[in-house]
Amino acid sequence: MTDLVQLTSDNGIAIITINNPPVNALSPGVPEGISEALDQIAQNADVKATVLIGGGRTFVAGADIKEFGKMTSGKSRGPGLLPLLLKIEDSAKPVIVAVHGSAFGGGMELAMAGHYRVALATAQFGQPEVKLGLIPGAAGTQRLPRLAGVAKAVEMCMSGNPVNTDEALKLGIVDRIIEGDLLCGAIAFAREVAGKPAPKTRERNEKLGNPAENALIFSTAREIAAKKQRGLLAPARAIDAVEAATKMAFEEGCKVEQKLFIECLFSEQSKSLIHVFFSEREAAKIPDIPKQTNTIPIHSAAVVGAGTMGGGIAMVLANAGIPVLVKEADQAALDRGLATIRSNYANSVKRGRFPQQVAEERLKRITPTLAYDDFSRVDLVIEAVFEGMALKKEVFQELDRACKPGAILASNTSTLSIDEIASSTSRPEAVIGTHFFSPANVMRLLEIVRGKASSKEVVATCMQLSKTLGKVGVLVGNCRGFVGNRVFGPYRREAQFLIEEGASVEAVDQALSDFGMAMGPLATGDLAGLDVGWRIRKEYRHLEVPGIRQPFVEDRLCELGRYGQKTGAGWYKYDDQRRATPDPAVGKHIRKWVEEAGIVQRQILAAEITDRCLYALVNEGARILEEGFALRASDIDIIYINGYGFPAHRGGPMWYADTVGLKRVYDRICEFHRQQGELWQPAPLLKQLAELGKTFAEFGREQGATA
Ligand code: 3H9
């Protein structure tokens, strides 16, 4: 037997333990090990039943995702799980699967092939394959509807969201919840069922419903997928596969599932989503900061500023169980901030996200204050005041005076220099940027900005904190706009130039929304508030190079008081519910301003809109990478997916450029350079990779990245 699987016994109960840390993925050797163990058990007359369990922190998190790349390149034939699962199900002695941690993907499929499932209350069950652009590939779409019913199987396979043990018990996925030691409980259960006829999941057809009910389930699911999972292949195929379970025999259904699984596996979407999976984990690794670096325990925190960002950040901390002080300069602002927090929690309760009691507990962790007095007790302060250097420096001087030694002093600035902010304190090593994205309690991204003096301990603590807060932390360097906003600048710049040159507001947004962006760049501006960028541009006006074209239309809209959604008008106009409609007045204004500026408008096609906006982003990304402000191209991808609505199934902007081909991207950028001038100067790294026929991913691997 392989050393990934152990076979032991306890008075007539065989115990198969999978030990493939960290998550017991079904890597080569694991299925073979289980199969050999089953052979030995079949031949041992003393064994009456088998418990299949995972060693370490979890049951089985699925197939080994690293193997999929080998499968598509023909280097591996895949885990071959289907025959193993039939062997388990056909075993003459009952197999009891004992689950703790996660039974995900192939792990869930393995569990469903067992005759019974017992689990700790904290376990999770799911078919998350769609999140990797896949569908279950080892009969998950065929066994799950037989255990949990058609509607739930469709929901789980198309959303990828797991259920907890309680729900799994109600659904019929789990047979018993074990309190105390899982293995002992599972062995006791095994003794109860030993010698009795064991139910085979694939023969249980009673939950497969009737054609009329099923037709409604599938048509509703398809409508939801078309709306909420726009352009995605896997959810649609997952629905097709579950439908097959209701229309044909198990073996035939498995064949359909296999065909659809392979279609998804070879799709660009799946390759991109797998890239995203590994890149997200890679982002947590900082080359010069080892895993064992000391971190500072964060028992309490404070936020300076109770505006939109400050309030949101306070909620994020409170939601993670960290008590937080919220400071404002005057009572009216503090009251307004707290009222918004209360109403956000009330809305979440109304929408059923959590019960009233949870909202109250979270609210209790937020303490309003007008003074810095209590700041001496906190381990972390996050400053979230208006974006102006003078004000930020004033606040940090106060923090330096008020906070205890060892406290982390973080700024939520989205563009200003962390080093300059740190210079206003006597402890620049404690200063760091924690750039949250709006709305802070919703958006997953946390850009962690390393100043030149930020200590490794402070960086490591913030990276760890991002996980505690349920965020994806990405470490970036201290340049203007850091990574996210620096790259976003050229993207939005091109959107505005396109408007000046003749594209309509709606055409620009539509082209990028069709590409898969969560929102078009102009609608995004309206959501964030056009005045934010306007204020920043004014702060940096002295840095503008004379003779270099600057977009001007958005500033003009701001001068008219059109700040976006919050003023009811920006690029679009908005009703009370903040629903956007095109505003003919904007078109009129633009035509007048553009004429005054001597720009001749022309017809612009959707392809030019996407190429100019996205390649501007990629070109700046390449420059950032070369300058070392991002550790890896994949970090830029993660930032764009989690902070800027870039479609995950396209893998992020740098990965997308790789899929288009860097030579093609480079050539197009050269074309824009000729037409548009200096702003389109190709990034040297992009030129170099294009000429070598390489990708950003290959460049990353050469630099030591593993994603
Ligand atoms: C599938 O099963 C298809 C089937 O239908 C069968 C087809 C034939 N493989 O997330 P973490 C690594 S598709 C390989 O930081 P956590 C991960 O990269 C699969 N590696 O921990 C990381 O490595 P490193 C369906 C995996 O505690 C380390 O483990 N299953 C896999 O925050 C720790 O991971 C899924 O999609 C894997 N399957 O979360 C589940 N899983 O330390 C994917 C993890 O080098 N996994 N790694 O960076 C997860 O959702 C989370 O990892 C889990 C743990 C919730 C399990």
PDB file of C-alpha atoms and ligand atoms in Angstrom, residues 22-23 25 57 61-66 68 79 81 102 104-106 109 128-129 132 134-138 261 277-278 281 285 467, ligand 1:
ATOM      1  CA  PRO A  22      -2.209  19.439   3.910  1.00  0.00           C
ATOM      2  CA  VAL A  23      -5.725  18.649   2.642  1.00  0.00           C
ATOM      3  CA  ALA A  25      -6.150  15.710  -1.997  1.00  0.00           C
ATOM      4  CA  ARG A  57      -6.962  18.682   9.613  1.00  0.00           C
ATOM      5  CA  ALA A  61     -10.510  18.494  -0.274  1.00  0.00           C
ATOM      6  CA  GLY A  62     -10.967  16.897  -3.683  1.00  0.00           C
ATOM      7  CA  ALA A  63      -8.919  15.757  -6.623  1.00  0.00           C
ATOM      8  CA  ASP A  64      -5.386  17.126  -6.705  1.00  0.00           C
ATOM      9  CA  ILE A  65      -5.903  20.356  -8.647  1.00  0.00           C
ATOM     10  CA  LYS A  66      -2.264  20.358  -9.761  1.00  0.00           C
ATOM     11  CA  PHE A  68      -5.484  18.902 -14.059  1.00  0.00           C
ATOM     12  CA  PRO A  79      -7.256  10.115 -10.849  1.00  0.00           C
ATOM     13  CA  LEU A  81     -11.815   7.726  -9.392  1.00  0.00           C
ATOM     14  CA  SER A 102     -14.052  19.420   4.251  1.00  0.00           C
ATOM     15  CA  PHE A 104     -15.088  18.742  -1.221  1.00  0.00           C
ATOM     16  CA  GLY A 105     -15.160  17.816  -4.885  1.00  0.00           C
ATOM     17  CA  GLY A 106     -13.667  14.344  -5.305  1.00  0.00           C
ATOM     18  CA  GLU A 109     -17.784  12.031  -4.324  1.00  0.00           C
ATOM     19  CA  PRO A 128     -16.953  23.386  -5.519  1.00  0.00           C
ATOM     20  CA  GLU A 129     -15.705  22.339  -8.972  1.00  0.00           C
ATOM     21  CA  LEU A 132     -12.466  25.990 -10.911  1.00  0.00           C
ATOM     22  CA  LEU A 134     -15.225  22.368 -13.813  1.00  0.00           C
ATOM     23  CA  ILE A 135     -18.094  20.103 -12.916  1.00  0.00           C
ATOM     24  CA  PRO A 136     -17.868  17.090 -10.593  1.00  0.00           C
ATOM     25  CA  GLY A 137     -16.050  14.407 -12.549  1.00  0.00           C
ATOM     26  CA  ALA A 138     -16.484  11.319 -10.401  1.00  0.00           C
ATOM     27  CA  PHE A 261     -16.291  17.290 -17.358  1.00  0.00           C
ATOM     28  CA  PHE A 277      -6.987  29.363  -7.208  1.00  0.00           C
ATOM     29  CA  PHE A 278      -3.232  28.889  -6.968  1.00  0.00           C
ATOM     30  CA  ARG A 281      -2.594  31.180  -2.275  1.00  0.00           C
ATOM     31  CA  LYS A 285       3.793  33.980   0.310  1.00  0.00           C
ATOM     32  CA  LYS A 467      -7.141  36.037   6.350  1.00  0.00           C
TER      33      LYS A 467
HETATM   34  C1  3H9 B   1     -12.302  17.890  -7.988  1.00  0.00           C
HETATM   35  O1  3H9 B   1     -12.280  17.375  -6.922  1.00  0.00           O
HETATM   36  C2  3H9 B   1     -12.820  17.217  -9.233  1.00  0.00           C
HETATM   37  C3  3H9 B   1     -13.499  15.957  -8.883  1.00  0.00           C
HETATM   38  O2  3H9 B   1     -14.845  16.026  -9.272  1.00  0.00           O
HETATM   39  C4  3H9 B   1     -12.813  14.744  -9.424  1.00  0.00           C
HETATM   40  C5  3H9 B   1     -12.530  14.719 -10.885  1.00  0.00           C
HETATM   41  C6  3H9 B   1     -11.995  13.417 -11.437  1.00  0.00           C
HETATM   42  N1  3H9 B   1      -5.542  20.022  -4.722  1.00  0.00           N
HETATM   43  O3  3H9 B   1      -6.766  26.839   0.741  1.00  0.00           O
HETATM   44  P1  3H9 B   1      -5.637  26.584   1.666  1.00  0.00           P
HETATM   45  C7  3H9 B   1      -3.510  23.263  -1.301  1.00  0.00           C
HETATM   46  S1  3H9 B   1     -11.714  19.461  -8.213  1.00  0.00           S
HETATM   47  C8  3H9 B   1      -4.275  20.441  -4.577  1.00  0.00           C
HETATM   48  O4  3H9 B   1      -4.635  27.655   1.867  1.00  0.00           O
HETATM   49  P2  3H9 B   1      -7.471  26.478   3.866  1.00  0.00           P
HETATM   50  C9  3H9 B   1      -3.465  24.757  -1.490  1.00  0.00           C
HETATM   51  O5  3H9 B   1      -2.985  25.102  -2.773  1.00  0.00           O
HETATM   52  C10 3H9 B   1     -11.220  19.945  -6.598  1.00  0.00           C
HETATM   53  N2  3H9 B   1      -3.886  21.324  -3.633  1.00  0.00           N
HETATM   54  O6  3H9 B   1      -6.152  26.084   3.087  1.00  0.00           O
HETATM   55  C11 3H9 B   1      -2.513  25.159  -0.372  1.00  0.00           C
HETATM   56  O7  3H9 B   1      -1.203  24.887  -0.816  1.00  0.00           O
HETATM   57  P3  3H9 B   1       0.019  25.823  -0.331  1.00  0.00           P
HETATM   58  C12 3H9 B   1     -12.377  20.324  -5.788  1.00  0.00           C
HETATM   59  C13 3H9 B   1      -4.836  21.798  -2.814  1.00  0.00           C
HETATM   60  O8  3H9 B   1      -7.417  25.764   5.142  1.00  0.00           O
HETATM   61  C14 3H9 B   1      -2.841  24.161   0.733  1.00  0.00           C
HETATM   62  O9  3H9 B   1      -3.486  23.063   0.094  1.00  0.00           O
HETATM   63  N3  3H9 B   1     -11.955  20.826  -4.510  1.00  0.00           N
HETATM   64  C15 3H9 B   1      -6.170  21.419  -2.918  1.00  0.00           C
HETATM   65  O10 3H9 B   1      -7.675  27.960   3.853  1.00  0.00           O
HETATM   66  C16 3H9 B   1      -3.765  24.734   1.792  1.00  0.00           C
HETATM   67  O11 3H9 B   1      -4.928  25.253   1.137  1.00  0.00           O
HETATM   68  C17 3H9 B   1     -11.763  22.120  -4.279  1.00  0.00           C
HETATM   69  O12 3H9 B   1     -11.961  22.944  -5.141  1.00  0.00           O
HETATM   70  C18 3H9 B   1      -6.518  20.474  -3.916  1.00  0.00           C
HETATM   71  N4  3H9 B   1      -7.779  20.027  -4.077  1.00  0.00           N
HETATM   72  O13 3H9 B   1      -8.675  25.878   2.992  1.00  0.00           O
HETATM   73  C19 3H9 B   1     -11.311  22.487  -2.899  1.00  0.00           C
HETATM   74  N5  3H9 B   1      -6.893  22.065  -1.983  1.00  0.00           N
HETATM   75  O14 3H9 B   1       0.041  25.725   1.158  1.00  0.00           O
HETATM   76  C20 3H9 B   1     -10.140  23.410  -2.949  1.00  0.00           C
HETATM   77  C21 3H9 B   1      -6.015  22.828  -1.303  1.00  0.00           C
HETATM   78  O15 3H9 B   1       1.190  25.268  -1.033  1.00  0.00           O
HETATM   79  N6  3H9 B   1      -9.601  23.719  -1.660  1.00  0.00           N
HETATM   80  N7  3H9 B   1      -4.771  22.665  -1.808  1.00  0.00           N
HETATM   81  O16 3H9 B   1      -0.345  27.216  -0.807  1.00  0.00           O
HETATM   82  C22 3H9 B   1     -10.160  24.555  -0.791  1.00  0.00           C
HETATM   83  O17 3H9 B   1     -11.252  25.042  -0.992  1.00  0.00           O
HETATM   84  C23 3H9 B   1      -9.398  24.911   0.449  1.00  0.00           C
HETATM   85  O18 3H9 B   1      -8.053  24.570   0.221  1.00  0.00           O
HETATM   86  C24 3H9 B   1      -9.866  24.203   1.742  1.00  0.00           C
HETATM   87  C25 3H9 B   1      -8.836  24.514   2.864  1.00  0.00           C
HETATM   88  C26 3H9 B   1     -11.226  24.763   2.142  1.00  0.00           C
HETATM   89  C27 3H9 B   1      -9.957  22.727   1.558  1.00  0.00           C
END
